[in-house]
Short mmCIF file of C-alpha atoms in Angstrom, two decimals:
data_model
loop_
_atom_site.label_atom_id
_atom_site.label_comp_id
_atom_site.label_asym_id
_atom_site.label_seq_id
_atom_site.Cartn_x
_atom_site.Cartn_y
_atom_site.Cartn_z
CA MET I 1 -7.27 51.94 31.96
CA VAL I 2 -9.21 51.82 28.62
CA SER I 3 -6.05 52.81 26.78
CA LEU I 4 -4.28 49.69 28.42
CA ILE I 5 -7.11 47.32 27.48
CA HIS I 6 -7.00 48.69 23.74
CA THR I 7 -3.25 48.20 23.76
CA ALA I 8 -3.45 44.52 25.16
CA LEU I 9 -6.16 43.21 22.89
CA PRO I 10 -4.27 43.02 19.85
CA ILE I 11 -1.34 41.15 21.77
CA LEU I 12 -3.79 38.67 23.11
CA ARG I 13 -5.23 38.07 19.85
CA SER I 14 -1.68 37.57 18.29
CA GLN I 15 -0.81 35.14 20.97
CA LEU I 16 -4.10 33.23 20.67
CA GLN I 17 -3.49 33.01 16.86
CA CYS I 18 0.02 31.55 17.61
CA ALA I 19 -0.97 29.05 20.12
CA ARG I 20 -3.62 27.70 17.61
CA ALA I 21 -1.09 27.56 14.61
CA ILE I 22 1.36 25.55 16.87
CA GLY I 23 -1.15 22.68 17.40
CA ARG I 24 1.17 20.77 19.92
CA ARG I 25 1.26 23.59 22.39
CA TRP I 26 -2.46 24.37 22.23
CA TYR I 27 -4.18 22.28 24.79
CA SER I 28 -8.08 21.90 25.31
CA ASP I 29 -9.95 23.32 28.24
CA LYS I 30 -11.93 20.12 28.36
CA THR I 31 -10.87 18.52 31.68
CA ILE I 32 -10.92 14.73 31.83
CA ASP I 33 -9.24 12.01 33.83
CA PRO I 34 -6.01 10.40 32.61
CA LEU I 35 -6.88 8.12 29.68
CA ARG I 36 -6.56 4.36 29.58
CA ILE I 37 -5.82 3.92 25.75
CA LEU I 38 -6.19 0.45 23.92
CA PHE I 39 -3.91 1.07 20.87
CA CYS I 40 -4.66 -1.29 17.78
CA GLY I 41 -1.71 -1.42 15.28
CA SER I 42 0.47 -3.57 12.99
CA ASP I 43 3.25 -2.00 10.85
CA GLU I 44 5.76 0.95 10.77
CA PHE I 45 2.86 3.51 10.20
CA SER I 46 1.31 2.56 13.35
CA ILE I 47 4.50 2.06 15.28
CA ALA I 48 4.89 6.05 14.68
CA SER I 49 1.80 6.66 16.57
CA LEU I 50 2.42 4.34 19.26
CA GLU I 51 6.00 5.77 20.06
CA ALA I 52 4.35 9.30 19.90
CA LEU I 53 1.65 8.25 22.44
CA HIS I 54 4.23 6.74 24.85
CA THR I 55 6.43 9.74 24.69
CA GLU I 56 3.42 11.88 25.46
CA GLN I 57 2.47 9.65 28.34
CA LEU I 58 5.91 9.95 29.91
CA ARG I 59 5.75 13.65 29.40
CA ARG I 60 2.29 14.19 30.71
CA PRO I 61 1.28 11.45 33.06
CA HIS I 62 -1.86 13.21 34.05
CA SER I 63 -2.95 12.98 30.39
CA ILE I 64 -2.47 9.32 29.55
CA LYS I 65 -2.67 6.90 32.51
CA SER I 66 -1.87 3.63 30.48
CA ILE I 67 -1.51 2.27 26.98
CA GLU I 68 -2.19 -1.41 26.03
CA VAL I 69 -1.59 -2.78 22.73
CA VAL I 70 -3.62 -4.93 20.52
CA CYS I 71 -1.88 -6.74 17.59
CA ARG I 72 -2.34 -9.62 15.14
CA PRO I 73 -0.67 -12.90 16.05
CA GLY I 74 2.55 -13.90 14.24
CA LYS I 75 2.13 -16.09 10.92
CA ARG I 76 4.06 -19.12 10.04
CA VAL I 77 6.04 -18.55 6.89
CA GLY I 78 8.69 -20.21 4.91
CA ARG I 79 9.33 -23.90 3.80
CA GLY I 80 7.49 -26.18 5.89
CA LEU I 81 5.99 -23.15 7.80
CA LYS I 82 8.53 -23.68 10.49
CA GLN I 83 9.15 -19.79 10.89
CA ILE I 84 6.99 -17.29 12.68
CA ARG I 85 6.80 -13.76 11.42
CA GLU I 86 5.57 -11.38 13.99
CA VAL I 87 3.70 -8.18 13.12
CA PRO I 88 6.49 -5.33 13.45
CA ILE I 89 4.60 -3.36 16.14
CA LYS I 90 4.99 -6.36 18.74
CA SER I 91 8.58 -5.78 19.18
CA THR I 92 8.20 -2.15 19.64
CA ALA I 93 5.37 -2.56 22.09
CA SER I 94 7.59 -5.03 24.03
CA GLU I 95 10.69 -2.69 24.04
CA LEU I 96 8.49 0.06 25.52
CA GLY I 97 7.14 -2.11 28.02
CA LEU I 98 3.63 -1.98 27.03
CA ARG I 99 1.04 -4.94 27.74
CA ILE I 100 0.22 -6.72 24.56
CA HIS I 101 -2.80 -8.60 23.46
CA GLU I 102 -2.63 -10.90 20.34
CA LEU I 103 -5.91 -11.24 18.69
CA ASP I 104 -7.14 -12.57 15.34
CA THR I 105 -10.70 -11.88 16.21
CA PHE I 106 -12.49 -9.88 18.82
CA LYS I 107 -15.18 -12.41 19.30
CA GLY I 108 -15.72 -13.09 22.77
CA TRP I 109 -12.89 -10.71 23.96
CA THR I 110 -13.00 -7.71 26.12
CA PRO I 111 -10.15 -5.78 27.79
CA PRO I 112 -9.09 -7.75 30.89
CA ASP I 113 -9.24 -4.84 33.29
CA GLY I 114 -12.71 -3.55 32.16
CA PRO I 115 -13.63 -0.88 29.58
CA VAL I 116 -11.03 1.55 28.51
CA ASP I 117 -11.42 5.16 27.83
CA LEU I 118 -10.21 5.41 24.28
CA ILE I 119 -9.50 3.20 21.48
CA VAL I 120 -6.86 4.22 19.08
CA ALA I 121 -6.74 2.23 15.71
CA VAL I 122 -3.83 2.91 13.18
CA SER I 123 -3.10 0.61 10.15
CA PHE I 124 -4.66 -2.23 12.04
CA GLY I 125 -6.85 -4.28 9.69
CA LEU I 126 -9.36 -5.96 11.98
CA PHE I 127 -12.87 -4.16 12.31
CA ILE I 128 -13.29 -3.13 16.03
CA PRO I 129 -16.81 -4.21 16.88
CA SER I 130 -19.50 -1.58 18.12
CA ARG I 131 -19.62 -3.42 21.49
CA LEU I 132 -15.97 -2.38 22.35
CA LEU I 133 -16.41 1.13 20.92
CA THR I 134 -19.61 1.57 22.79
CA ALA I 135 -18.02 0.36 25.98
CA ALA I 136 -15.06 2.78 25.66
CA LYS I 137 -15.86 5.99 27.45
CA TYR I 138 -14.96 8.25 24.35
CA GLY I 139 -15.19 5.58 21.66
CA GLY I 140 -12.36 5.37 19.21
CA VAL I 141 -10.17 7.28 16.74
CA ASN I 142 -8.33 6.32 13.72
CA VAL I 143 -5.21 7.79 11.97
CA HIS I 144 -5.64 7.24 8.24
CA PRO I 145 -2.85 8.04 5.63
CA SER I 146 -5.25 9.76 3.10
CA LEU I 147 -7.37 12.79 2.65
CA LEU I 148 -10.67 11.17 3.43
CA PRO I 149 -13.24 10.48 2.07
CA ASP I 150 -10.71 9.84 -0.94
CA LEU I 151 -8.84 6.71 -0.68
CA ARG I 152 -10.86 4.94 1.73
CA GLY I 153 -9.78 1.40 2.19
CA PRO I 154 -6.87 -0.70 3.48
CA ALA I 155 -4.14 0.29 1.09
CA PRO I 156 -4.18 4.13 0.61
CA LEU I 157 -0.42 4.37 0.27
CA HIS I 158 -0.40 2.01 -2.65
CA HIS I 159 -3.31 3.52 -4.31
CA THR I 160 -2.11 7.17 -3.99
CA LEU I 161 0.95 6.09 -6.01
CA LEU I 162 -0.73 4.04 -8.56
CA SER I 163 -3.13 6.71 -9.26
CA GLY I 164 -0.16 9.27 -9.88
CA ARG I 165 -1.09 11.74 -7.05
CA THR I 166 1.47 14.52 -6.36
CA THR I 167 0.00 15.22 -3.01
CA SER I 168 -1.02 13.27 0.20
CA GLY I 169 -2.08 13.76 3.54
CA VAL I 170 -3.42 12.23 6.87
CA THR I 171 -6.75 12.20 8.46
CA LEU I 172 -7.88 11.84 12.17
CA GLN I 173 -11.40 10.37 12.30
CA THR I 174 -13.71 8.67 14.81
CA LEU I 175 -14.16 4.88 14.52
CA HIS I 176 -17.33 4.01 12.86
CA HIS I 177 -19.69 1.33 14.41
CA LYS I 178 -20.52 -0.27 11.10
CA HIS I 179 -18.08 0.60 8.49
CA PHE I 180 -14.38 1.23 7.75
CA ASP I 181 -13.16 4.74 7.22
CA GLN I 182 -16.61 6.48 7.49
CA GLY I 183 -16.30 8.18 10.93
CA SER I 184 -16.36 11.90 11.72
CA ILE I 185 -13.32 13.67 10.49
CA LEU I 186 -11.72 15.53 13.59
CA ASP I 187 -8.59 16.72 11.96
CA GLN I 188 -6.95 16.68 8.51
CA THR I 189 -4.01 17.96 6.55
CA PRO I 190 -5.16 21.23 5.09
CA ALA I 191 -5.58 21.71 1.06
CA PRO I 192 -3.70 21.06 -1.08
CA GLY I 193 -1.96 18.44 1.02
CA ILE I 194 1.64 17.30 1.45
CA LEU I 195 3.76 17.29 -1.52
CA ILE I 196 5.20 14.01 -2.50
CA PRO I 197 8.89 14.35 -3.21
CA ASN I 198 9.75 12.78 -6.83
CA PRO I 199 6.14 11.36 -7.27
CA ASP I 200 7.19 9.62 -10.53
CA SER I 201 9.76 7.68 -8.43
CA CYS I 202 8.39 7.60 -4.98
CA THR I 203 7.98 4.03 -3.35
CA VAL I 204 5.45 2.95 -0.76
CA PRO I 205 8.21 2.79 2.15
CA GLU I 206 9.16 6.30 1.18
CA LEU I 207 5.73 7.49 1.20
CA LEU I 208 5.11 5.80 4.54
CA ARG I 209 8.36 7.49 5.97
CA LEU I 210 6.79 10.80 4.99
CA LEU I 211 3.31 10.48 6.37
CA ALA I 212 3.95 8.40 9.43
CA PRO I 213 5.29 11.10 11.59
CA ARG I 214 2.70 13.51 10.25
CA GLY I 215 -0.07 11.07 11.44
CA ALA I 216 1.59 10.67 14.85
CA GLU I 217 1.74 14.58 15.24
CA MET I 218 -1.96 14.70 14.45
CA LEU I 219 -2.86 11.94 16.90
CA ILE I 220 -1.01 13.66 19.75
CA ARG I 221 -2.46 16.95 18.91
CA GLY I 222 -5.94 15.32 18.90
CA ILE I 223 -5.25 13.83 22.44
CA GLN I 224 -4.13 17.11 23.69
CA ASN I 225 -6.77 19.06 22.47
CA ARG I 226 -9.42 16.30 23.60
CA VAL I 227 -10.99 16.43 20.03
CA PHE I 228 -12.75 13.05 20.87
CA VAL I 229 -14.73 14.49 23.95
CA PRO I 230 -18.29 15.54 23.07
CA PRO I 231 -19.44 17.75 21.59
CA LEU I 232 -17.30 16.77 18.46
CA GLN I 233 -16.22 19.57 16.22
CA GLU I 234 -15.96 17.91 12.83
CA VAL I 235 -13.52 19.31 10.13
CA LYS I 236 -14.66 19.86 6.61
CA SER I 237 -12.49 17.77 4.18
CA GLN I 238 -11.55 19.20 0.69
CA PHE I 239 -13.24 16.19 -0.78
CA GLU I 240 -16.55 16.76 0.98
CA GLY I 241 -19.47 16.48 -1.27
CA PHE I 242 -17.57 14.86 -4.09
CA ASP I 243 -19.39 12.17 -6.05
CA ALA I 244 -18.42 8.82 -5.16
CA LYS I 245 -17.35 7.89 -8.67
CA ASN I 246 -14.60 10.84 -8.48
CA LEU I 247 -13.17 9.45 -5.46
CA THR I 248 -10.73 6.34 -5.54
CA HIS I 249 -11.31 3.32 -3.53
CA ALA I 250 -8.13 2.02 -1.75
CA ALA I 251 -8.82 -1.66 -2.10
CA LYS I 252 -6.71 -4.37 -0.54
CA ILE I 253 -3.68 -5.10 -2.91
CA THR I 254 -4.09 -8.74 -4.39
CA PRO I 255 -2.02 -10.80 -6.94
CA LYS I 256 -4.21 -9.65 -9.52
CA ASP I 257 -2.95 -6.24 -9.21
CA ARG I 258 0.43 -7.45 -10.41
CA HIS I 259 -0.91 -9.30 -13.27
CA ILE I 260 0.12 -7.53 -16.43
CA ASN I 261 -2.66 -6.81 -18.82
CA TRP I 262 -0.66 -6.76 -22.11
CA LYS I 263 -3.55 -5.78 -24.12
CA ASP I 264 -4.37 -2.60 -22.20
CA TRP I 265 -1.42 -1.67 -19.91
CA SER I 266 0.92 1.29 -21.36
CA TRP I 267 4.54 1.22 -20.53
CA THR I 268 3.78 3.93 -17.84
CA GLU I 269 1.26 1.76 -16.25
CA ILE I 270 3.80 -1.23 -16.18
CA GLN I 271 6.54 0.88 -14.92
CA ARG I 272 4.38 2.43 -12.10
CA ARG I 273 3.04 -0.94 -10.87
CA GLN I 274 6.50 -2.45 -10.84
CA ARG I 275 7.69 0.54 -8.80
CA VAL I 276 4.79 0.26 -6.31
CA LEU I 277 3.90 -3.39 -6.09
CA GLY I 278 7.18 -5.16 -6.86
CA SER I 279 7.58 -7.92 -9.37
CA LEU I 280 4.82 -8.42 -11.84
CA TRP I 281 3.65 -11.55 -13.45
CA SER I 282 1.88 -12.97 -16.41
CA VAL I 283 0.69 -16.40 -17.84
CA ALA I 284 2.98 -18.15 -20.41
CA ARG I 285 0.95 -20.17 -22.81
CA PRO I 286 1.31 -21.43 -26.39
CA ASN I 287 0.27 -18.94 -29.30
CA PHE I 288 -1.85 -21.66 -31.04
CA THR I 289 -1.06 -20.73 -34.47
CA ARG I 290 0.69 -24.12 -35.33
CA LYS I 291 2.26 -27.15 -33.97
CA VAL I 292 -0.85 -28.47 -32.39
CA SER I 293 -3.97 -29.93 -33.82
CA ASP I 294 -7.54 -28.47 -33.51
CA LYS I 295 -8.50 -31.25 -31.15
CA GLU I 296 -5.79 -30.43 -28.98
CA ILE I 297 -6.60 -26.65 -28.90
CA SER I 298 -10.36 -27.63 -28.12
CA ASP I 299 -9.34 -29.70 -25.03
CA PRO I 300 -9.16 -27.29 -21.84
CA PHE I 301 -7.18 -29.60 -19.92
CA PHE I 302 -4.54 -29.85 -22.61
CA VAL I 303 -4.41 -26.09 -22.76
CA LYS I 304 -4.28 -25.69 -19.18
CA SER I 305 -1.42 -28.15 -18.83
CA LEU I 306 0.83 -26.03 -21.11
CA GLU I 307 0.20 -22.76 -19.24
CA LYS I 308 2.76 -21.52 -16.64
CA ARG I 309 2.89 -18.65 -14.41
CA VAL I 310 5.99 -16.31 -15.16
CA ILE I 311 7.35 -13.78 -12.91
CA PHE I 312 9.40 -10.69 -14.09
CA GLN I 313 12.11 -9.39 -12.04
CA GLU I 314 13.33 -6.71 -14.30
CA ILE I 315 11.31 -4.90 -17.14
CA GLU I 316 12.93 -1.90 -18.78
CA GLU I 317 12.15 0.36 -21.70
CA VAL I 318 14.39 0.06 -24.79
CA SER I 319 14.95 2.87 -27.26
CA PRO I 320 14.53 1.15 -30.87
CA GLY I 321 17.60 2.92 -31.75
CA THR I 322 19.86 1.03 -29.44
CA VAL I 323 19.14 -2.47 -31.20
CA PRO I 324 19.45 -3.30 -34.95
CA GLU I 325 16.31 -2.08 -36.64
CA GLY I 326 16.09 -5.22 -38.79
CA ALA I 327 16.04 -7.49 -35.74
CA LEU I 328 13.11 -5.92 -34.07
CA SER I 329 9.84 -8.17 -34.49
CA GLN I 330 6.34 -6.60 -35.47
CA THR I 331 4.44 -8.75 -32.91
CA GLY I 332 1.71 -7.35 -30.97
CA PRO I 333 1.57 -6.64 -27.10
CA GLY I 334 2.59 -9.75 -25.14
CA LEU I 335 4.37 -11.72 -27.66
CA PRO I 336 8.00 -12.13 -26.66
CA PHE I 337 10.60 -12.41 -29.22
CA THR I 338 14.47 -12.34 -29.53
CA LEU I 339 16.91 -10.38 -31.84
CA GLY I 340 18.03 -13.30 -33.56
CA PHE I 341 21.53 -13.45 -34.90
CA ALA I 342 22.17 -9.85 -33.86
CA GLN I 343 21.07 -10.96 -30.16
CA ARG I 344 23.59 -13.81 -30.34
CA LYS I 345 26.40 -11.72 -31.43
CA LEU I 346 25.68 -9.15 -28.45
CA HIS I 347 25.51 -12.12 -26.14
CA ASP I 348 22.04 -10.90 -25.13
CA LYS I 349 20.24 -13.21 -22.90
CA ALA I 350 16.94 -11.04 -22.76
CA LEU I 351 13.46 -11.41 -24.23
CA TYR I 352 11.71 -8.43 -25.94
CA VAL I 353 8.04 -7.66 -25.87
CA TYR I 354 5.89 -4.75 -26.84
CA SER I 355 3.47 -2.89 -24.35
CA ALA I 356 0.00 -1.78 -25.45
CA ASP I 357 1.30 1.49 -26.55
CA ASN I 358 3.86 0.09 -28.55
CA LYS I 359 6.80 0.68 -26.37
CA LEU I 360 9.71 -1.75 -26.64
CA LEU I 361 10.52 -3.58 -23.45
CA ARG I 362 13.43 -5.60 -22.39
CA LEU I 363 12.71 -8.62 -20.05
CA ASN I 364 16.21 -9.19 -18.26
CA GLN I 365 15.32 -11.60 -15.56
CA LEU I 366 12.43 -13.89 -15.04
CA LYS I 367 11.33 -17.11 -13.64
CA PHE I 368 8.68 -19.63 -14.21
CA GLU I 369 6.73 -20.76 -11.09
CA GLY I 370 8.58 -23.38 -9.06
CA GLU I 371 11.94 -22.17 -10.59
CA ARG I 372 14.53 -19.63 -9.84
CA PHE I 373 15.26 -16.31 -11.40
CA ASN I 374 17.40 -16.40 -14.53
CA ASP I 375 18.19 -14.52 -17.53
CA ALA I 376 14.81 -14.29 -19.32
CA LEU I 377 15.95 -16.23 -22.47
CA ILE I 378 17.63 -19.11 -20.65
CA ALA I 379 14.61 -19.39 -18.14
CA ALA I 380 12.24 -19.68 -21.09
CA GLN I 381 14.39 -22.15 -22.88
CA LYS I 382 14.59 -24.39 -19.70
CA ALA I 383 10.99 -24.44 -19.35
CA ARG I 384 10.56 -25.40 -22.81
CA MET I 385 8.39 -22.47 -23.60
CA PHE I 386 10.79 -20.74 -26.01
CA ALA I 387 12.78 -22.32 -28.98
CA LEU I 388 15.61 -20.96 -31.18
CA ASP I 389 16.58 -22.32 -34.49
CA ASP I 390 19.84 -23.08 -35.88
CA LEU I 391 20.52 -19.37 -36.83
CA GLY I 392 19.64 -18.25 -33.29
CA ASN I 393 16.33 -16.72 -34.29
CA GLY I 394 13.46 -16.93 -31.84
CA ASP I 395 10.34 -18.97 -32.64
CA SER I 396 7.85 -16.30 -31.21
CA GLU I 397 4.97 -18.66 -32.14
CA LEU I 398 5.79 -21.02 -29.46
CA ILE I 399 4.99 -18.58 -26.57
CA MET I 400 2.76 -15.63 -25.65
CA PHE I 401 1.86 -13.80 -22.44
CA SER I 402 -1.82 -14.11 -21.58
CA ASN I 403 -4.19 -11.65 -20.19
CA LYS I 404 -6.02 -14.63 -18.93
CA LEU I 405 -6.04 -15.09 -15.10
CA VAL I 406 -5.05 -18.55 -13.61
#
């Protein structure tokens, strides 16, 4: 008998380790009633988790009794605001036959059928009030696409790429009663994280497609293991104990993030923001070295009337060796110029400008606010922001790109 026990113990240990390693097959011994879940989501990242939850409900109805979905109402867009753009998760919830609640605020709202067992928030955007979390039997959990506490905030995917990270990950945390992204960490991608394929060219949609299924798997593993049932067993983050100044806050992306700072941004920074955020912009304004009087320059209303927002569709680096050396201007960052006669000979309709690290950039397509995209030189001429003399030389003193925000 003793011999049999000694023989069986290593096998049992091995089976236990395998079960723990395969998260989706390792079920908790915490016995609870089937869950009534209120799922709060919005975009493609949250859709992956909702679909996984629905599949888990069909497969294990004794684990999940019901799922209801909360999403934001559609917004009016387009000319005349005649079209309504629905949040992506609404159509998915409808296809799955789930009950939908469209809310722009939780003020005065409670689940129609009484308190739920668990609130799940994934890429939602609205803060879920403490009264709803307290009323829910097990509070709430959140799937966040970063290795918390690093990249707390509403735009972790964007800031992962903007900060040049080569790895990422997902975190399952409890919903905090007072603050976003400060709950207890229940599960997290282990160090060093998930490698980002081609980090120098990766886009936000590509990163989302990489992390969304990982977040869904982590959520289902948490549901199966009942990690939200007290006593909670917190997981130590690889960033635990880091000074806040060494962590990145993933703030909401605003138009200011797309405004090129010609004085400070290198070509690497411009290129990265263009890839992650889309079209960048600046302010076109006269470079007051001539053609206007001192009185006009001192008049802020006059100066403001000459400023125009300009949006760039294509910016690319140009090797100085590919253009005639004598045609290059020696202007500083943010002062666009043409190649003069050489440009006219090459039928080149671009504008050229230097970045803060003195890299030569070609502006192929741009538009001034209210206009359509056009070849950069043509668009600037039509907006009367750039002039050519009889020889085809650009008058670079007529226009500059300002760091000033409008």
